[in-house]
Coordinates of C-alpha atoms in Angstrom, one line a residue:
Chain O
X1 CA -20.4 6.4 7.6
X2 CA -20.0 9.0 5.0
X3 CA -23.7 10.6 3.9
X4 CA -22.4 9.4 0.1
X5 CA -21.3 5.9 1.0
X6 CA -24.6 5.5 2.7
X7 CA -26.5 6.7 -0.1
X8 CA -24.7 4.5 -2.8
X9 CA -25.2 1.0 -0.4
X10 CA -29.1 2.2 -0.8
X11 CA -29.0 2.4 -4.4
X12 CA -27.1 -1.2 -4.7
X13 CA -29.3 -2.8 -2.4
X14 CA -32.2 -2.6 -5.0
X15 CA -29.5 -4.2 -7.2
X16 CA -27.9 -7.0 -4.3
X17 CA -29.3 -10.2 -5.4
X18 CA -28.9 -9.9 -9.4
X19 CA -25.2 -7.7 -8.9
X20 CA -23.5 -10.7 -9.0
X21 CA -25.3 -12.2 -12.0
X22 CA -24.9 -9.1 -14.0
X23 CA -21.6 -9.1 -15.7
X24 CA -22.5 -11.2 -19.8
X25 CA -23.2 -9.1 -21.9
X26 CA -20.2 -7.1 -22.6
X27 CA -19.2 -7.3 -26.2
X28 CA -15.6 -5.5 -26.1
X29 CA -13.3 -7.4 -24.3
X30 CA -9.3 -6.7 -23.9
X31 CA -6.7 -8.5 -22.0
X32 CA -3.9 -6.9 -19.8
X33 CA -0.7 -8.5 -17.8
X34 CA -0.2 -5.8 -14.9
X35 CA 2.9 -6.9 -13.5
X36 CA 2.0 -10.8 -14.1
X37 CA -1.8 -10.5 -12.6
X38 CA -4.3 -11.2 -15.7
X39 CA -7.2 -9.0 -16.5
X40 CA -10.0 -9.0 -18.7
X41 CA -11.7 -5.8 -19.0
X42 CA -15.0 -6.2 -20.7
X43 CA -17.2 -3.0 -21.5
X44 CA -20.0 -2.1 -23.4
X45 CA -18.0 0.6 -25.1
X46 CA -15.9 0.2 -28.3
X47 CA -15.1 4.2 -27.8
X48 CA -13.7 3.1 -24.1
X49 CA -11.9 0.1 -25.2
X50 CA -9.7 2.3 -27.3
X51 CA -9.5 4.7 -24.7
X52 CA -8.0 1.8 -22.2
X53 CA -5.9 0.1 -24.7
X54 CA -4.4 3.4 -26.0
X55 CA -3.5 3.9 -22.2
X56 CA -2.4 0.3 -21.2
X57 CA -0.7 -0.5 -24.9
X58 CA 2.4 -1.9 -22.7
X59 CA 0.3 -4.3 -20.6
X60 CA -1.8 -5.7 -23.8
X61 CA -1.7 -9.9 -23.8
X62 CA -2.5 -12.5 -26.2
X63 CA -2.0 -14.8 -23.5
X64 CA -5.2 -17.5 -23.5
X65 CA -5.9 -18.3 -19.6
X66 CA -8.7 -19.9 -18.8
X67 CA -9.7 -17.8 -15.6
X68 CA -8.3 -14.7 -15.6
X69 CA -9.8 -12.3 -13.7
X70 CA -12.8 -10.2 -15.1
X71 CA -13.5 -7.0 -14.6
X72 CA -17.0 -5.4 -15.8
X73 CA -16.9 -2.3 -16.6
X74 CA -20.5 -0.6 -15.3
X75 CA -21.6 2.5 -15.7
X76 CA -23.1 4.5 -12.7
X77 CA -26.0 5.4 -14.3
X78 CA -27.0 2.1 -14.9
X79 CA -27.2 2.5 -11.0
X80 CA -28.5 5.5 -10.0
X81 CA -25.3 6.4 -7.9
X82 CA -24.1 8.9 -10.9
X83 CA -24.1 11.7 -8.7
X84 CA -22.2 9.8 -5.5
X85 CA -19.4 8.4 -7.8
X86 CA -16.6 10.9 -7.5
X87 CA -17.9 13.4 -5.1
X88 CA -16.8 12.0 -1.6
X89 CA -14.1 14.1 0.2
X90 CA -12.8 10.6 1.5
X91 CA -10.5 9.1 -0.8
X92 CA -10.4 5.9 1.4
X93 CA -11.8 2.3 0.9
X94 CA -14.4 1.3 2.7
X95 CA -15.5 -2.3 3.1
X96 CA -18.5 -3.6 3.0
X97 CA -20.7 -7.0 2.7
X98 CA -24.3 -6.3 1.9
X99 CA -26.8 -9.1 2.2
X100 CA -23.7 -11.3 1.3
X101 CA -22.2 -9.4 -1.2
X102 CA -18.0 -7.9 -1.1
X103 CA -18.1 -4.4 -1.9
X104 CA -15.7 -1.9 -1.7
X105 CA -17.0 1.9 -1.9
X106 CA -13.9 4.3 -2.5
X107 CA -14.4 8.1 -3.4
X108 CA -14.1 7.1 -7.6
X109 CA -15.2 3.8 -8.0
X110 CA -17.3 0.7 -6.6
X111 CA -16.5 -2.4 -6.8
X112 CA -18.9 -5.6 -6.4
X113 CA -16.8 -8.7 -6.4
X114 CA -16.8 -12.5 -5.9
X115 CA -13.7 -14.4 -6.8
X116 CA -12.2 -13.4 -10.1
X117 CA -15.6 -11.9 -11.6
X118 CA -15.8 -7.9 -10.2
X119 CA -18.4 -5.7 -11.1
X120 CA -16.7 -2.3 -11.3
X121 CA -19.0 0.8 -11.4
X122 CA -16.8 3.9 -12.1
X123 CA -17.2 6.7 -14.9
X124 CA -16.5 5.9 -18.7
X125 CA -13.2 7.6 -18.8
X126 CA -9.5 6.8 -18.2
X127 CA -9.2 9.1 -15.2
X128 CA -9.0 8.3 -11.5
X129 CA -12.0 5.8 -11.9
X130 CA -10.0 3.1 -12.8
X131 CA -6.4 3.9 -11.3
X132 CA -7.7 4.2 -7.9
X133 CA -9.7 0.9 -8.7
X134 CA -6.3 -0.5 -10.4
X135 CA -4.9 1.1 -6.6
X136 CA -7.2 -1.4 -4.2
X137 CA -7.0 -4.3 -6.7
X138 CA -3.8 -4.8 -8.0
X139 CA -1.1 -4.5 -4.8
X140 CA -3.4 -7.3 -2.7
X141 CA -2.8 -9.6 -6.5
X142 CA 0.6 -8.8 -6.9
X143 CA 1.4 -10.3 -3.4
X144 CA 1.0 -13.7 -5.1
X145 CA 4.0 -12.8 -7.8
X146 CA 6.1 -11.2 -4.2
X147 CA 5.2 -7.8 -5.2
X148 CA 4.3 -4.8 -3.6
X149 CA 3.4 -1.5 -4.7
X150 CA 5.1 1.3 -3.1
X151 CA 3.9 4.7 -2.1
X152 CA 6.9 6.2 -3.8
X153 CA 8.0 8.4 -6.4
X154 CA 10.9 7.4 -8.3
X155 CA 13.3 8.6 -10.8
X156 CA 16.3 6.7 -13.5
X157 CA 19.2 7.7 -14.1
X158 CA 21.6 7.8 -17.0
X159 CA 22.5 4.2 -16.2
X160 CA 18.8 2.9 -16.0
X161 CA 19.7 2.8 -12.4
X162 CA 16.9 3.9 -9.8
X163 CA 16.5 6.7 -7.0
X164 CA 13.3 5.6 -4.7
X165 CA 12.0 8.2 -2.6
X166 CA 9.7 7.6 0.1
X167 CA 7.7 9.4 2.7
X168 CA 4.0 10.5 3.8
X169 CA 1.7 12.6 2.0
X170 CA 3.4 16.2 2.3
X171 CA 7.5 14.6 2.5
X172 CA 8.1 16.1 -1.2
X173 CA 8.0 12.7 -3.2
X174 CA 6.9 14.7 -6.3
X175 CA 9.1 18.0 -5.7
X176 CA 11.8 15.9 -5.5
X177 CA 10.7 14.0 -8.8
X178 CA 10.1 16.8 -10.6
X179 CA 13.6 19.0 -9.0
X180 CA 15.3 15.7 -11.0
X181 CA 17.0 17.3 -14.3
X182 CA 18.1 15.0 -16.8
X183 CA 16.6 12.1 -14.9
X184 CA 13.4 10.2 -16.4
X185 CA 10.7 10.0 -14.0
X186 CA 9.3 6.7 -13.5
X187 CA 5.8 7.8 -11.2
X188 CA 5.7 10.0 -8.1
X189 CA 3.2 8.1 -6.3
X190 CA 2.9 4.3 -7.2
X191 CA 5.5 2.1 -8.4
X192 CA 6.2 -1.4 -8.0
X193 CA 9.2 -2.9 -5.8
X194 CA 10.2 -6.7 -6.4
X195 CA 13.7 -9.0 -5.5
X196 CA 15.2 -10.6 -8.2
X197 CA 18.0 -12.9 -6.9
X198 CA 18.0 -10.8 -3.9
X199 CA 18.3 -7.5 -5.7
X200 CA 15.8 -4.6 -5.9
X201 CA 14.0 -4.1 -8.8
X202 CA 11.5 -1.3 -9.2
X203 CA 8.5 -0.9 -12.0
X204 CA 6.1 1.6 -12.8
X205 CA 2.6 0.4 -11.6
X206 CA 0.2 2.1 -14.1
X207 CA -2.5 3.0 -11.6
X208 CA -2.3 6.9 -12.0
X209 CA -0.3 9.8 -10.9
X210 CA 0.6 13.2 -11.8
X211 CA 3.9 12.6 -13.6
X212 CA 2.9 9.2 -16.4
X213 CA 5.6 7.6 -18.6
X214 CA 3.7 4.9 -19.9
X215 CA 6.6 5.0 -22.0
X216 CA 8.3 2.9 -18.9
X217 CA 5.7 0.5 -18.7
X218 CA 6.4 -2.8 -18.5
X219 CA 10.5 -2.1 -17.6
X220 CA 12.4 -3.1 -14.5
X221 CA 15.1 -0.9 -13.2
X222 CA 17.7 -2.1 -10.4
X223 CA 17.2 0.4 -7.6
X224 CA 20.2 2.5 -6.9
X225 CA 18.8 3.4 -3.4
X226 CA 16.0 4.4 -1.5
X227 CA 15.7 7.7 0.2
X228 CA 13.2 8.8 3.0
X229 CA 12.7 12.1 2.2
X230 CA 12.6 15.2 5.0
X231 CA 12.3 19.0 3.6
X232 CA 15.2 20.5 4.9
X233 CA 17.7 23.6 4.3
X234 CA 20.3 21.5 3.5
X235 CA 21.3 18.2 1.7
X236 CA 22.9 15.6 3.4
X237 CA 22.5 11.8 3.5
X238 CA 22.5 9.9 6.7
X239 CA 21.5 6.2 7.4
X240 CA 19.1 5.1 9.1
X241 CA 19.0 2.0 11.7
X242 CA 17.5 -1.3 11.0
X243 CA 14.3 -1.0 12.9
X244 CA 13.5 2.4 11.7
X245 CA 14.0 1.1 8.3
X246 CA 11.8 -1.4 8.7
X247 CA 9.3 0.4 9.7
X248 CA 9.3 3.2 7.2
X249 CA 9.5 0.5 3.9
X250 CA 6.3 -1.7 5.7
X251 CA 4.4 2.4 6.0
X252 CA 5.5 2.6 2.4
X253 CA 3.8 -0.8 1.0
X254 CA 0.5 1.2 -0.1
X255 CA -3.3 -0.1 -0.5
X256 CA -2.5 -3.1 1.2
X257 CA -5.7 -3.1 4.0
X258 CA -4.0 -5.7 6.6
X259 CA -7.0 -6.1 8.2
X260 CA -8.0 -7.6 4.8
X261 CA -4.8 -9.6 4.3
X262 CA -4.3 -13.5 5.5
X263 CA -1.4 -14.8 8.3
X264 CA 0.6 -15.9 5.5
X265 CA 0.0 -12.9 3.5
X266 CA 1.1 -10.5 6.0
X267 CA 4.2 -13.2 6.4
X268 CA 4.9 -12.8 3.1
X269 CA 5.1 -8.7 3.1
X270 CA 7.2 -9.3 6.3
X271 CA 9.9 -11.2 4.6
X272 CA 10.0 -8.7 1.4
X273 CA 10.7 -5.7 4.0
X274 CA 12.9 -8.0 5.4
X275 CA 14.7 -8.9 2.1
X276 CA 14.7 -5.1 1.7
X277 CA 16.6 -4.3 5.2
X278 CA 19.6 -6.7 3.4
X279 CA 19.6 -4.3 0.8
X280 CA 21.4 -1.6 3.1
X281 CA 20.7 1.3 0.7
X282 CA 17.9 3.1 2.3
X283 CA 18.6 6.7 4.2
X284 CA 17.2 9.4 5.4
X285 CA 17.3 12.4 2.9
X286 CA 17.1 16.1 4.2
X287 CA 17.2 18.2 0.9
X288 CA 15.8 21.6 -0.1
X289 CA 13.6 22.7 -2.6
X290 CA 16.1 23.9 -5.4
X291 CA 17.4 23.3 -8.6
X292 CA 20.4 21.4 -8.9
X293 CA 20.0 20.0 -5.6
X294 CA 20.4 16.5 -7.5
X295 CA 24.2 17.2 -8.2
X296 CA 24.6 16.9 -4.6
X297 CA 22.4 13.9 -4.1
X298 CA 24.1 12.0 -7.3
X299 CA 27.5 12.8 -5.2
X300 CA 27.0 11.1 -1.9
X301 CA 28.1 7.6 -1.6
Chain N
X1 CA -3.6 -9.9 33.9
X2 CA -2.3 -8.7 30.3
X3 CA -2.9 -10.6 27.2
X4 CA -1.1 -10.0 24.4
X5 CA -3.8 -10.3 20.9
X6 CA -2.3 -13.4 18.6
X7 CA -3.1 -11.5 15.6
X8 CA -1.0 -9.0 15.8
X9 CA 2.3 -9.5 13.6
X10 CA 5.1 -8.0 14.7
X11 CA 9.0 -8.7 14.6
X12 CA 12.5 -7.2 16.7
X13 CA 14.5 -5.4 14.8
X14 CA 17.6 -4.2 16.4
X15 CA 15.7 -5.1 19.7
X16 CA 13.0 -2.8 18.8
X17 CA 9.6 -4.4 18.4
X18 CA 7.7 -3.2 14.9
X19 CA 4.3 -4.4 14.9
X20 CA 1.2 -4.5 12.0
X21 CA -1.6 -3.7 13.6
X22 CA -4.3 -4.4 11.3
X23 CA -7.7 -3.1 13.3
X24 CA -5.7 0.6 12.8
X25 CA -4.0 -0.3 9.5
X26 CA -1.2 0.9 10.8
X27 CA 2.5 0.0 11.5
X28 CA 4.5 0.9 14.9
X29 CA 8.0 1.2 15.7
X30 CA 7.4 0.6 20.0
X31 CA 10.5 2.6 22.0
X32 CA 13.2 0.6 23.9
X33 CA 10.8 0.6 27.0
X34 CA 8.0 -0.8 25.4
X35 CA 9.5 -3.1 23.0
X36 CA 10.9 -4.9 26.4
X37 CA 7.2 -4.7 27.6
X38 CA 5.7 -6.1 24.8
X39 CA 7.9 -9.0 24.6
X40 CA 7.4 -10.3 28.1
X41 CA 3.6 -10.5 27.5
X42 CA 2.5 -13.8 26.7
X43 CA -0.1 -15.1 24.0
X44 CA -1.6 -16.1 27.1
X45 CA -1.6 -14.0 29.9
X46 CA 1.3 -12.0 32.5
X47 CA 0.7 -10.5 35.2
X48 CA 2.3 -7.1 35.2
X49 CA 5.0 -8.2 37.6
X50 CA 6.4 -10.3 35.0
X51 CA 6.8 -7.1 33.1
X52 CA 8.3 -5.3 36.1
X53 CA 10.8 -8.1 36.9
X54 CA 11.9 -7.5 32.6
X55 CA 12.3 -3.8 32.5
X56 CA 13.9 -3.2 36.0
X57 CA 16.3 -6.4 34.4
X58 CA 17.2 -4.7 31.2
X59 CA 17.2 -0.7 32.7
X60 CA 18.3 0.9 35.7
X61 CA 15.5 2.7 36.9
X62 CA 13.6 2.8 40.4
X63 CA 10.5 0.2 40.8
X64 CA 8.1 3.1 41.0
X65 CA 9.2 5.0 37.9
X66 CA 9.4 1.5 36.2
X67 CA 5.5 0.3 37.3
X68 CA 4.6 4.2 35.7
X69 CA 6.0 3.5 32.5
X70 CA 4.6 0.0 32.5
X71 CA 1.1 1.0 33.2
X72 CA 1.4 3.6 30.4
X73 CA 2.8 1.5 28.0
X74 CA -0.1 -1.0 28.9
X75 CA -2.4 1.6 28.6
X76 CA -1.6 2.5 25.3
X77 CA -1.1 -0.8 23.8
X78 CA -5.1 -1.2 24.8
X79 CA -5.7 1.5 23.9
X80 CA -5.0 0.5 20.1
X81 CA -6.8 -3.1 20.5
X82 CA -3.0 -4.8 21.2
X83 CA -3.6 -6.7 24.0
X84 CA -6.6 -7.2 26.4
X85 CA -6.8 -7.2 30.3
X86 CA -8.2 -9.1 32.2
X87 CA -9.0 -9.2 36.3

């Protein structure tokens, strides 16, 4: 275990049996819809709630459920763990249950959590605090509504018809995004991949990454197709088979933790990346770093 | 004996065999070889004949080569908390 990790589960564990009874007293309160999973983000910061609803305008609801999920915004201070949150190498999630109590310790953020109340202790700003706490949270949610958030980038075209690219770490996801002239760029990290009467619809997911357009928030576009990227000194567009497909789109559902995940959960993420292999629009792209290399990829059938 | 774990999701594609497996987080596309392997082990036990009598069905290869592979395969697939072995 990471020095930092084990010094934050000491500081909670002063904290263990009254974390859960902590969250009441926020007075600013706002509501989001990301992607159809309800959120109330309570803080005890009008400054930050302007901050978050400046960010998330898109995702804003008036919708009155009765249990939507709350988040409370805490402050690491109010912790002692100020100088742990945010200074771990390991961007990874870590699970834990101390004296009975879920907590997940990631490199920006910790969350305590029970149900729909969840304690969140990450810095007063809209930086990668709550994005990367938006990252473990929302993709296991969105399985409920048959989404899944895909480590992607993703750009539209004049047609408000999608290019997905896809690939590890290092592939080019965001050269490619950013080589796209003329395109808009819909995220080049996280987005959001759904079937709508068997089609492929993609979304930008909101939880952070170099290239924003909160602009897009809150739109679907039809994917076009999906590319697996490989740096190359060439273009050139070649199909992949079934199984290979398969695997690459399940490596590409991101923050999903299947050790976390239920039988019929992991069912459920098994028929969307079967869904996607009906799609027949995913290939291997070798491409180049250069400008213009987009004219060729816009040519291939 | 070689067990294969019932937690493990997986699915043939193409007659490759992708599995989930959660202890690594991690998804596998297994080779021709091993996809054969993997789907004559039973849920509850087979005895690495079984797997034998499969691959030297579905490839042409000499017994000794085949129970090399096998082993390896088996080896591997413990390895990463697959399946278990028992006497």
């Amino acid at each position: 275990m990471a020095l930092n990790t084990q010094k934050i589960i000491n500081k909670l564990s002063h904290f263990n049996a009254s974390l859960t009874q902590l969250h009441t007293n926020f007075e600013h309160r706002c509501r989001f819809n990301f992607h159809g999973v309800l959120v109330e983000i309570c803080m005890s910061s009008s400054h930050l709630k302007t901050k978050i609803i400046n960010h998330y305008k898109n995702y804003l609801t008036e919708e009155n459920v009765t249990e939507p999920y709350q988040i409370f915004w805490q402050n690491p201070e109010d912790f002692d763990v100020a100088d742990f949150v945010g200074e771990s190498p390991d961007p990874n999630c870590q699970f834990f249950n101390i004296d009975g109590v879920n907590t997940v310790i990631q490199r920006d953020f910790i969350a305590v959590y029970s149900d729909k109340k969840i304690n969140l202790i990450a810095h007063q700003q809209i930086n990668d605090g709550i994005f990367n706490f938006l990252r473990w949270f929302l993709p296991h949610k969105l399985l409920t509504f048959n989404k899944l958030v895909l480590h992607s980038s993703c750009v539209i075209n004049e047609e408000n018809k999608a290019y997905v690219c896809l690939g590890p770490s290092g592939a080019g996801k965001t050269t490619i995004a950013s080589l796209a002239e003329g395109f808009r760029i819909l995220g080049d990290d996280m987005n959001i991949l759904e079937f709508i009467d068997g089609a492929p619809y993609i979304s930008a997911s909101g939880m952070g990454q170099r290239f924003e357009n909160p602009g897009l928030y809150g739109q679907q576009f039809l994917v076009k197709k999906f590319f697996w990227l490989k740096q190359s000194t060439h273009t050139r567009q070649t199909r992949m088979d079934s199984s290979m497909q398969y695997t690459h789109i399940l490596a590409s559902f991101a923050n999903l933790f299947w050790d976390q995940l239920s039988e019929s959960e992991i069912s459920k993420v098994q028929s969307v990346a079967n869904k996607f292999l009906q799609t027949s629009n995913f290939y291997q792209l070798e491409f180049p770093k250069v400008s213009g290399v987009w004219n060729d990829i816009k040519e291939f059938k | 004996m070689i067990i294969k774990r019932n937690t493990i999701p997986w699915q043939t594609i193409d007659e490759k065999v992708v599995i989930i497996n959660p202890q690594k987080n991690e998804v596998v596309e297994l080779n021709s070889v091993a996809s054969t392997v993997w789907q004559s082990i039973d849920v509850n036990g087979s005895p690495v004949s079984t797997l034998l009598d499969a691959v030297l069905k579905d490839y042409e290869v000499d017994s000794s080569q085949a129970e090399t592979d096998i082993n390896e395969i088996i080896h591997k697939l413990h390895e990463n908390q697959m399946v278990l072995l028992e006497e």
